[in-house]
XYZ file of C-alpha atoms in Angstrom:
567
model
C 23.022 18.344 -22.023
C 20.561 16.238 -20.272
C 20.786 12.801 -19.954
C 19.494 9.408 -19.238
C 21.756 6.798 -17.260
C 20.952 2.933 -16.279
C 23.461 1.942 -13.157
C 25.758 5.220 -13.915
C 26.062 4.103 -17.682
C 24.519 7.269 -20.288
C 21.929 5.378 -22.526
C 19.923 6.833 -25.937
C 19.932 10.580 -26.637
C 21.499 13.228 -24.865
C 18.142 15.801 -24.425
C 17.354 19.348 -23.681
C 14.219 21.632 -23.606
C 10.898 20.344 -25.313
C 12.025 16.729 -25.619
C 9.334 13.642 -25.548
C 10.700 11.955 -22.703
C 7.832 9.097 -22.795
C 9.651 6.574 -25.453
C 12.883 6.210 -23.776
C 11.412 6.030 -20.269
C 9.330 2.781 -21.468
C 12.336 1.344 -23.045
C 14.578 1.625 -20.002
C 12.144 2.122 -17.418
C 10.397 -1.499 -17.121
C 13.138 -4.165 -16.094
C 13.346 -7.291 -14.607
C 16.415 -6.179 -12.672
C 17.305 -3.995 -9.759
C 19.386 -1.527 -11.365
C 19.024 1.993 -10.974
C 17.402 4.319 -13.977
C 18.370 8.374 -13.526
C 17.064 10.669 -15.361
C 19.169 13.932 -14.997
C 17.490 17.271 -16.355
C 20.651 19.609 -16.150
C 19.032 22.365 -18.234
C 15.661 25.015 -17.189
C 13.353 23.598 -19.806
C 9.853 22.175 -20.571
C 10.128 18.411 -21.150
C 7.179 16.199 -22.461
C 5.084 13.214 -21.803
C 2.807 12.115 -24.217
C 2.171 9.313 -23.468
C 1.235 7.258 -19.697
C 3.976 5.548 -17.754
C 4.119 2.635 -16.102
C 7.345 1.428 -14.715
C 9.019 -1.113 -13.217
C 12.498 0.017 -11.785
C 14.681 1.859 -9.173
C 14.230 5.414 -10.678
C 15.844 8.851 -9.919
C 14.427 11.831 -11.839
C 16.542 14.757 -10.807
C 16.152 17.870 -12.444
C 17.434 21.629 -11.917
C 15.884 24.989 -10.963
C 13.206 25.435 -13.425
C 12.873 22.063 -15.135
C 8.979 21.258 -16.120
C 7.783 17.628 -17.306
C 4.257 18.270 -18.582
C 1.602 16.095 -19.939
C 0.764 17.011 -23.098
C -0.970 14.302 -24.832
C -1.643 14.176 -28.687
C -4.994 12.660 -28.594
C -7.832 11.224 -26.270
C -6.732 7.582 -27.196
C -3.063 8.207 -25.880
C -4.690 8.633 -22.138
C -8.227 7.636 -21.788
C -8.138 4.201 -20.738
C -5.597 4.675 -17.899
C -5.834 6.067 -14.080
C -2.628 7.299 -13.692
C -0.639 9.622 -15.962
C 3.078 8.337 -14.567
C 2.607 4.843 -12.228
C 5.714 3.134 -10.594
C 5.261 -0.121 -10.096
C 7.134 -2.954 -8.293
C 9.134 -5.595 -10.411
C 8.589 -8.979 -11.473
C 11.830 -11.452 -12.091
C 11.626 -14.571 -13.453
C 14.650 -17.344 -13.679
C 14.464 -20.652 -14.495
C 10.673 -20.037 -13.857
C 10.820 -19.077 -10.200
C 9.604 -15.719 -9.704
C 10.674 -12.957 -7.246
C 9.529 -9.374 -6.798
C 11.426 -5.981 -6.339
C 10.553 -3.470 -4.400
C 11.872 -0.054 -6.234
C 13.477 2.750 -4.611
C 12.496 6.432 -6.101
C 13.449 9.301 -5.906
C 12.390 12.776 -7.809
C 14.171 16.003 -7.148
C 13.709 19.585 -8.465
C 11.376 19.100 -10.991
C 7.889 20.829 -11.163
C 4.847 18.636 -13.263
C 2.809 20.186 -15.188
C -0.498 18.762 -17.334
C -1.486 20.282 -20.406
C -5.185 22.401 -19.244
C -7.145 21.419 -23.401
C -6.870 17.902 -22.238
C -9.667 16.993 -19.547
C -8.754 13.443 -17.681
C -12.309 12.406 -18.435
C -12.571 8.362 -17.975
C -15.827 7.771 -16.050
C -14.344 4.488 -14.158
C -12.195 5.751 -11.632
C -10.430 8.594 -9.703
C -7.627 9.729 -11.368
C -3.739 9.840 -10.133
C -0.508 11.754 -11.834
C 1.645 10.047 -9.826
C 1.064 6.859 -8.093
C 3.563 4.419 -6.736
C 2.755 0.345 -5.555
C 4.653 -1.195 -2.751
C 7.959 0.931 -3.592
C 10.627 0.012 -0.572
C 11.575 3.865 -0.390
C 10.604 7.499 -2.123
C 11.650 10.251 -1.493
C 10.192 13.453 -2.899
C 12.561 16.803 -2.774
C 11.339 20.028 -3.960
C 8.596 18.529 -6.261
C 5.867 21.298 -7.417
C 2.651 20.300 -8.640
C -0.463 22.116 -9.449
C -3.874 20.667 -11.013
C -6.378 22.898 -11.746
C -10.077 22.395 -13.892
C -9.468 18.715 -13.795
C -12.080 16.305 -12.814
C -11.107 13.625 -9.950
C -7.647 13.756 -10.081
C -5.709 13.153 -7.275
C -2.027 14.387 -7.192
C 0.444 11.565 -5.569
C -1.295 8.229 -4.384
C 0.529 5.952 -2.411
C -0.325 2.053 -1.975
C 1.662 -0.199 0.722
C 4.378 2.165 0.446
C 7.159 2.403 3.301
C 10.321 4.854 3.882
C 9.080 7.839 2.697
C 10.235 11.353 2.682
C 8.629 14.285 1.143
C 10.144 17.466 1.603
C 9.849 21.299 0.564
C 7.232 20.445 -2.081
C 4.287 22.687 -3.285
C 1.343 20.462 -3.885
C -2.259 22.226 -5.380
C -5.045 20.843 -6.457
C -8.213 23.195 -7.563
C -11.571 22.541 -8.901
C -14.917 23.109 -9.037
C -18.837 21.784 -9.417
C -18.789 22.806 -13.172
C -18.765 20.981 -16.176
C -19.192 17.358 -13.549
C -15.826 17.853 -12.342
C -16.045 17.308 -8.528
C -13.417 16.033 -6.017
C -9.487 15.926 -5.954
C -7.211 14.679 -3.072
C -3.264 15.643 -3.025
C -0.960 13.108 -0.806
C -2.763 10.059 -0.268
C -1.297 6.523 1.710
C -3.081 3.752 1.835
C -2.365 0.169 2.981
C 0.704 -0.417 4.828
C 2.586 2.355 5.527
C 5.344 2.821 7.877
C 7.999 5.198 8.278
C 6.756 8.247 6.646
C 8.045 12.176 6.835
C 6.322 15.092 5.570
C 7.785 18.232 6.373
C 8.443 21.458 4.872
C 5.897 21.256 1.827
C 3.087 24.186 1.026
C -0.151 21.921 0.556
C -2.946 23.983 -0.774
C -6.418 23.487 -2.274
C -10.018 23.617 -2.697
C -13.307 21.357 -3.365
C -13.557 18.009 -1.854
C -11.425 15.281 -1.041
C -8.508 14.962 1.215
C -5.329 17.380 1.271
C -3.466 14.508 3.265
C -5.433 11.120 3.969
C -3.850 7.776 5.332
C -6.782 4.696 4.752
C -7.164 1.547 3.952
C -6.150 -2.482 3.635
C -4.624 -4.842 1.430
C -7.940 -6.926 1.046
C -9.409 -3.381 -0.303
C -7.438 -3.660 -3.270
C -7.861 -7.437 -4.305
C -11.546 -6.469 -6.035
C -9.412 -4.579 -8.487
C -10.986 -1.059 -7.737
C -9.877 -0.180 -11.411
C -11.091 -3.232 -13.879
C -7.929 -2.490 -16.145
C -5.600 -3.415 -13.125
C -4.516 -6.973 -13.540
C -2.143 -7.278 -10.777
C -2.450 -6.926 -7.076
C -0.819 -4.088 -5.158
C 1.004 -6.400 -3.266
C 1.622 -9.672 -4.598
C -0.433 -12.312 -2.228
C 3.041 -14.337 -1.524
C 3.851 -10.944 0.525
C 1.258 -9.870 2.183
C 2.021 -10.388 6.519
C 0.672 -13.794 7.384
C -1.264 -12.029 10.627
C -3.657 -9.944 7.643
C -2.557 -6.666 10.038
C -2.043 -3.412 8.366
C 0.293 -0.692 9.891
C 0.463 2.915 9.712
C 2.772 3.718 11.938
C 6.176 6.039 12.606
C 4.327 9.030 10.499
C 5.498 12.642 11.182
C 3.912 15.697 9.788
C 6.053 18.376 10.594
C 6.146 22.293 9.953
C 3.717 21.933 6.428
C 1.208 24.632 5.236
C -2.259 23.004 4.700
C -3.991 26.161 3.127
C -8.165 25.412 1.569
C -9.756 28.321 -0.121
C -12.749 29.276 -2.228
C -10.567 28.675 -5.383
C -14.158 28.687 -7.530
C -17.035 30.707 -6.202
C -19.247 26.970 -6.563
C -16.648 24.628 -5.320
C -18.468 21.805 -2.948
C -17.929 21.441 0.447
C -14.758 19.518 1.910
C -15.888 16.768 3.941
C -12.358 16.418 5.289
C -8.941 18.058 5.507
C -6.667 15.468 6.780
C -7.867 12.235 7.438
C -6.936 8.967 9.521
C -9.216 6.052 8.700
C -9.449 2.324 8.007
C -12.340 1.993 5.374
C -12.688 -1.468 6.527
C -16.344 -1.358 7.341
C -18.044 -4.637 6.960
C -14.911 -6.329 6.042
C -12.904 -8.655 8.699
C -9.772 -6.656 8.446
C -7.633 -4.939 11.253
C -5.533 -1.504 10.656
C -3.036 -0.888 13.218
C -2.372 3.226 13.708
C 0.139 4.154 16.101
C 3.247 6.814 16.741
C 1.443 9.499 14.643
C 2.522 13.179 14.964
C 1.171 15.840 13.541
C 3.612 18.852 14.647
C 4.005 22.213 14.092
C 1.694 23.047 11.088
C -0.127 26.123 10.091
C -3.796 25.813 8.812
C -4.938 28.558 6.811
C -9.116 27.556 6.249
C -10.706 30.460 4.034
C -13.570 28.179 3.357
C -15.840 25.655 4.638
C -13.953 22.510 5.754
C -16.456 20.013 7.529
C -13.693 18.111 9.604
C -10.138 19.161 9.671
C -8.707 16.055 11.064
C -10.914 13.143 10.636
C -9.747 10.271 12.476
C -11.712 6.678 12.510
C -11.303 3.310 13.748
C -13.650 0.429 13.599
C -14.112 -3.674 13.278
C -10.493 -4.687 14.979
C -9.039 -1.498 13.806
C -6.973 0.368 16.856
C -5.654 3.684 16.802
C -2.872 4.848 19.352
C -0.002 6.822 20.098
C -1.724 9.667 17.758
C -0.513 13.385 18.892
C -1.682 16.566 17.132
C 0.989 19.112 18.698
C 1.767 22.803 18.476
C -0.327 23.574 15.467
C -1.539 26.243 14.405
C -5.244 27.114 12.957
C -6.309 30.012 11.022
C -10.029 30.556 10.281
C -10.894 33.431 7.765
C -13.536 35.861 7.421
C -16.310 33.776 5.887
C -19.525 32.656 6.900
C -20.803 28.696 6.560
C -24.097 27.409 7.402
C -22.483 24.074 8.430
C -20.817 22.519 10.936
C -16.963 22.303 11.529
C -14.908 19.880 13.572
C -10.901 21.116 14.090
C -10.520 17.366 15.666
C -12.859 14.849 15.313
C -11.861 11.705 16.711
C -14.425 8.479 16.328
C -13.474 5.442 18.088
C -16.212 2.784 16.677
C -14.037 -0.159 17.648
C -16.036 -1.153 21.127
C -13.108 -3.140 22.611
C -10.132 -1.244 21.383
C -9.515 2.065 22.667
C -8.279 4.824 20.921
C -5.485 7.515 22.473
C -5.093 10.893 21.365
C -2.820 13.938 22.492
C -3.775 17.103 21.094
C -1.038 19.469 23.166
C -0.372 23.270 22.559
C -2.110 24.337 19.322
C -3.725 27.439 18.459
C -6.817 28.148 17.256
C -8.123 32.052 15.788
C -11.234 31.974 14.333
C -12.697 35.057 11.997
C -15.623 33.114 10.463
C -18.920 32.415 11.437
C -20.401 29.084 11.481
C -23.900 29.239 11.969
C -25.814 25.542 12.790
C -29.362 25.191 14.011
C -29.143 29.214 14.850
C -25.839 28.312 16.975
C -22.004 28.451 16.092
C -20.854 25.293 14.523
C -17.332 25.643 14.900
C -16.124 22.600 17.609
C -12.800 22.001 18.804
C -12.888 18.535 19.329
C -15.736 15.862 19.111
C -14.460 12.532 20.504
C -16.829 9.681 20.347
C -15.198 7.097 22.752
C -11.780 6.735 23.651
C -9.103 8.397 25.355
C -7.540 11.633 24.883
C -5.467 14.358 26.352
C -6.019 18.183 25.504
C -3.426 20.272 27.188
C -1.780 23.644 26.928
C -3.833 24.888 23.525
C -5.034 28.528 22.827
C -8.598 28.952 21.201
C -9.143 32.703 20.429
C -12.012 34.613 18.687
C -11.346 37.864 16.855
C -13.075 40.626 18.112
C -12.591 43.533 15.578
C -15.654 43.682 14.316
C -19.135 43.556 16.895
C -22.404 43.365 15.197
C -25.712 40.995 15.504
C -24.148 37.861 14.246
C -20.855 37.732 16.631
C -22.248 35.210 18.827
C -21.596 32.580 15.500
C -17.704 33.372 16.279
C -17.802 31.546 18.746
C -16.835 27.921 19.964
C -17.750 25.061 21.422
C -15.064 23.587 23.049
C -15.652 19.853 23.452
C -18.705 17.317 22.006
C -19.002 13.748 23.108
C -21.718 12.278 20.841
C -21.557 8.908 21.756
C -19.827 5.925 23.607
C -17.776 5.349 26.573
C -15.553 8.049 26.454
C -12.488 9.678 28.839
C -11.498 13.430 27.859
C -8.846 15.072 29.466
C -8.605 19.180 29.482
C -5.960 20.784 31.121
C -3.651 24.247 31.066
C -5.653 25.172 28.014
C -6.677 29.162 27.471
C -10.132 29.525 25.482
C -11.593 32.457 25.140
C -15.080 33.225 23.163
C -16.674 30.012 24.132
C -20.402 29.867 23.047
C -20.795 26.618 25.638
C -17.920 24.964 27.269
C -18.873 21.440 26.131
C -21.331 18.966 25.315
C -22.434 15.365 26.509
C -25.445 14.764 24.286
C -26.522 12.669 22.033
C -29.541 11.504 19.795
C -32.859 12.197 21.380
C -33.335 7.734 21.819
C -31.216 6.668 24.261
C -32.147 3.132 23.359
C -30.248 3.444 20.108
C -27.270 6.035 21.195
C -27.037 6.710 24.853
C -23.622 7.316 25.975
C -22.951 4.376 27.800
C -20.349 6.721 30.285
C -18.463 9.883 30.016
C -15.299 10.272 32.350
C -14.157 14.475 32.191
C -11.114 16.236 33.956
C -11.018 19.421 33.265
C -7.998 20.985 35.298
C -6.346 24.565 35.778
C -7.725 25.830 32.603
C -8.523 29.169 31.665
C -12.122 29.645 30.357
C -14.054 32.732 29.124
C -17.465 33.115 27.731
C -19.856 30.407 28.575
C -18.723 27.730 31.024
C -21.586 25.775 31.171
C -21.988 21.736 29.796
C -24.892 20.920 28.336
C -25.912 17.128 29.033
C -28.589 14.514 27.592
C -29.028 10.744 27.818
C -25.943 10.239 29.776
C -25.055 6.774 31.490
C -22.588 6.953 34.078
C -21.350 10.547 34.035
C -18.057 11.939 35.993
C -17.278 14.915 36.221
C -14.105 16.585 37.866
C -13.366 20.035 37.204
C -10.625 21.419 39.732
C -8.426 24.929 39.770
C -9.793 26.751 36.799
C -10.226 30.306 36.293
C -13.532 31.176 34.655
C -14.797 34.056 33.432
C -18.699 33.084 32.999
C -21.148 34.932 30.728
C -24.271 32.636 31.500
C -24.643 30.173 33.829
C -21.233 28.983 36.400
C -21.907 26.030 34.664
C -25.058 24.263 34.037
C -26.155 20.683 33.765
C -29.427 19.241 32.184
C -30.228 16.146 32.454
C -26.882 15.447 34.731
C -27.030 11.371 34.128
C -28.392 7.947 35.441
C -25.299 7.813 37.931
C -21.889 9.246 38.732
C -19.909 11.555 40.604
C -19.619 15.674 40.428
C -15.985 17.368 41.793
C -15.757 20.653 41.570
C -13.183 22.521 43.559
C -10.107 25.184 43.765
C -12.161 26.910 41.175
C -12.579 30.958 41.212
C -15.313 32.067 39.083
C -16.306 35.134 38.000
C -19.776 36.075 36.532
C -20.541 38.232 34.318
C -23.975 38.008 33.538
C -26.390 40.318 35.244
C -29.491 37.702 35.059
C -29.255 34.148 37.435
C -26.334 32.906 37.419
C -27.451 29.387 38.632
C -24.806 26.533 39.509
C -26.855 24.016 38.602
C -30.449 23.404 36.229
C -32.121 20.343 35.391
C -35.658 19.588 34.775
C -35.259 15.599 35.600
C -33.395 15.630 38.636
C -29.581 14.865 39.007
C -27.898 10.787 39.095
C -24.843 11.673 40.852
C -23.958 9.587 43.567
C -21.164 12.256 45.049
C -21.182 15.565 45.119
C -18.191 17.368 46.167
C -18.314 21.216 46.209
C -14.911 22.818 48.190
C -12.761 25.368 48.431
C -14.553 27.891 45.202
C -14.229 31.400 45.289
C -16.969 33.046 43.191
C -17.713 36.912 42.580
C -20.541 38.660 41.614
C -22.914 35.495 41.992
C -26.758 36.881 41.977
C -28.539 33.893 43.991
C -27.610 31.193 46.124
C -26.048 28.359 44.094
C -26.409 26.065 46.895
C -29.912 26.111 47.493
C -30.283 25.810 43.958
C -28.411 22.573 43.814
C -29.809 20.913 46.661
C -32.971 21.307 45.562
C -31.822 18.815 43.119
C -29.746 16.446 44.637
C -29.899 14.874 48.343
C -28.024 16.615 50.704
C -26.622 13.410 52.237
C -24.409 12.871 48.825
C -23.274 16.827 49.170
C -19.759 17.944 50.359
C -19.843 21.533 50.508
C -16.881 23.585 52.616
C -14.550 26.316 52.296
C -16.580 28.100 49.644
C -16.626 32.041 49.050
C -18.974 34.185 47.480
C -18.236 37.448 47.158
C -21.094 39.886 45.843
């Protein structure tokens, strides 16, 4: 039989399949003590809420292969007026009228939740949450299934200044749709502090909007009460850090399958897979990310997804150490008349920068993203910062040829905006539509990028090599032992910028396009203040590059040796 224990001890009934677990759990589950509630499910069953939860306790919930809790509520009133269908909360003691607070410890194991599909989580105040925990000292979720489906704004597990936490071999879903006003639903969500977290193993799938996996926000967020029935804070105000600084750091991702489909034929469009971001705008708050890695997942997109990784920082907010490593990226056959970002990585904090490593992932793309009559599908877009892109694969499918291919392809890099360093190195793209982009709005006034600072090293690029430039500041540009395979231009510049420096050397090009194959194109004139052109091998060039760049640039700034064009 199944049982329920307080610090080892068995307390009330004995239970087994299609027992009410809701009346004991309030009686033993909200303590002013730190002992240890376990419920043990020891027998395949369904097992019943019907009422919401909150409690206040260290908690184990370990069930066996097969064991279900579902929701199954007896009427509207038993569920309406709540957010969250199960909510663990910290706990309050008071002696002798001094009061201290608990963190709990949880831990749920082998048990699959379930909510009953004739009730519809309807309030109109708030998202919704099945499980959410508040400033718990440890969790640790272990082979935990859970899939919502039809429901409107309900968000699987939200967790709030949370720390130590483990969740492992889990399948997490989360469908639904524009009908019947039922329109977003995130899975795994952090927010506040949060330090020390592992996710690996787990099968993460869904559709419509919201987040699969986001990590956001700060204490001061939660002090407006974002749900007027919550009468406490998240963390009481005695604990919050006395520098107001809020971490998210020591965060792996490891070896999960993120998988978004077309679950409804009219789901709306996911503004974000995975996201990274401090919500703080307009408030004087500071987020601290750093030692973030996300390693060794598959993406399986077989819809439109907007941004797969959004990642944000702004105010006194700082994001570091943040690595994106050895991932893999699946795009489906399906066509989207939208934009889509695999990284997009906005640095809006002007005296902070940002770091990013985004090293040896793969990228196969079936679909066709059609934007302003040009593929929409980017690799990365970084708006300021730093980052490092080495060693990763971006390959177009090629089975099928017909008018439309060309929206197959990618765009490998887009600054937007900002003073911004990109690194690209050892990477192997093929099916490019445009190498990259350093362009911004059309008023420079308002968005001009202030300067742009590109290496791009011993790569291996095929399709269209060229970078397409407007309103650029400073602009350097050093791109040194590549192999390219061109089908326009060698690679073309418009609009080069106000100053800077052009490198481009140990390069051997290849063209294959039978019209001009022109180094160099600008309508304004070029900025650059050095021009260094050495030791290039280039076949099958149709005119002579270097009369069309110096009639461009002034000679006296041009180093051109050792270069070989063979026709």
């Amino acid at each position: 039989m199944s049982s329920f224990y307080v610090d080892g001890q068995i307390v009330g009934p004995t239970f087994q399949n299609g027992f009410d677990l809701s009346s004991i759990l309030v009686s033993v589950g909200n303590r002013q003590d730190d002992k240890v509630v376990k419920v043990q499910i020891t027998e395949p069953g369904v097992y019943y809420l019907s009422s919401v939860l909150v409690l206040k306790c260290n908690l184990i919930i370990e069930g066996c292969e097969g064991a279900v809790i579902s929701v199954k509520f007896t009427s509207d009133h038993d569920y309406h007026d709540s957010s969250t269908f199960i909510h663990f909360d910290y706990i309050t003691k008071t002696v002798q009228g001094v009061t201290t607070y608990i963190r709990p410890n949880i831990v749920i194991k082998n048990v699959e939740f379930k909510i009953d599909n004739n009730h519809l989580w309807h309030s109109t105040n708030n998202r919704f949450h099945y499980l959410k925990f508040y400033w718990a000292q440890s969790i640790h979720l272990d082979n935990v299934k859970m899939k919502l489906e039809g429901q409107k704004i309900l968000i699987n597990v939200d967790m709030r200044e949370c720390e130590n936490v483990i969740i492992e071999n889990c399948m997490l879903e989360n469908y639904h749709n524009n009908t019947d006003l039922i329109y977003e639903g995130g899975i795994l969500w952090f927010r506040g502090m949060t330090r020390n977290i592992k996710i690996t193993n787990n099968i993460i799938k869904k559709s419509g909007n919201d987040e699969a996996l986001g990590f956001w926000g700060h204490f001061s967020d939660y002090h407006s009460n974002e749900d007027p029935r919550d009468n406490y804070y998240i963390i009481p105000e005695s604990e919050e850090p006395s520098d107001g600084i809020c971490y998210k750091e020591n965060i792996l991702v490891q070896n999960n399958v993120f998988e978004y489909d077309n679950h409804y034929s009219n789901s709306n469009t996911n503004d974000c897979l995975i996201s990274l971001h401090d919500l703080s705008a307009g408030q004087n708050t500071k987020n601290v990310f750093t030692n973030i890695s996300f390693k060794g997942n598959t993406f399986i997109i077989k819809d439109l997804v907007k941004r797969l990784f959004f990642c944000v920082n702004e105010n006194e907010s700082t994001i570091q150490d943040v690595s994106f490593n050895e991932n893999n990226f699946f795009f489906g056959d399906f066509t989207a008349s939208m934009r889509c970002h695999v990284f997009e990585l906005d640095n809006k904090n002007y005296n902070v920068v940002s770091n990013y490593h985004i090293i040896g992932n793969n990228v196969y793309n079936k679909s066709k993203f059609i934007f302003d009559n040009e593929p929409g599908l980017f690799f990365i877009i970084q708006n300021g910062g730093e980052a490092l892109v080495s060693n990763n694969v971006v390959r177009i499918y090629e089975d099928s040829v017909d008018e439309e291919q060309i929206y197959r392809k990618v765009i490998f890099f887009w600054v937007n905006f900002m003073k911004t360093k990109l690194t690209v190195e050892h990477n192997n793209i093929e099916g490019l539509y445009l190498f990259g982009k350093v362009s911004c709005s059309s008023n420079p006034g308002n968005r001009m990028i202030s300067k742009m600072d590109l290496l791009a090293k011993e790569n291996i690029i095929k399709g269209c090599s060229s970078i397409y430039c407007r309103n650029v500041g400073e602009l350097n540009l050093d791109i040194e032992g590549n192999y390219i395979e061109s089908e326009a231009y060698v690679i073309a510049l418009q609009e080069y910028g106000t100053s800077g420096k052009f490198i481009y050397i140990n390069n051997h090009v290849i063209i294959k396009y039978t019209g001009n194959s022109n180094f160099y194109h600008s309508s304004t004139g070029c900025g650059a203040n050095q021009f260094v052109f050495a030791n290039n091998v280039f076949e099958k060039v149709h005119n002579d590059i270097m009369a069309t760049i110096l009639g461009y640039i002034d000679s006296q700034h041009v180093t051109n040796t050792n270069n070989i064009i063979l026709n």
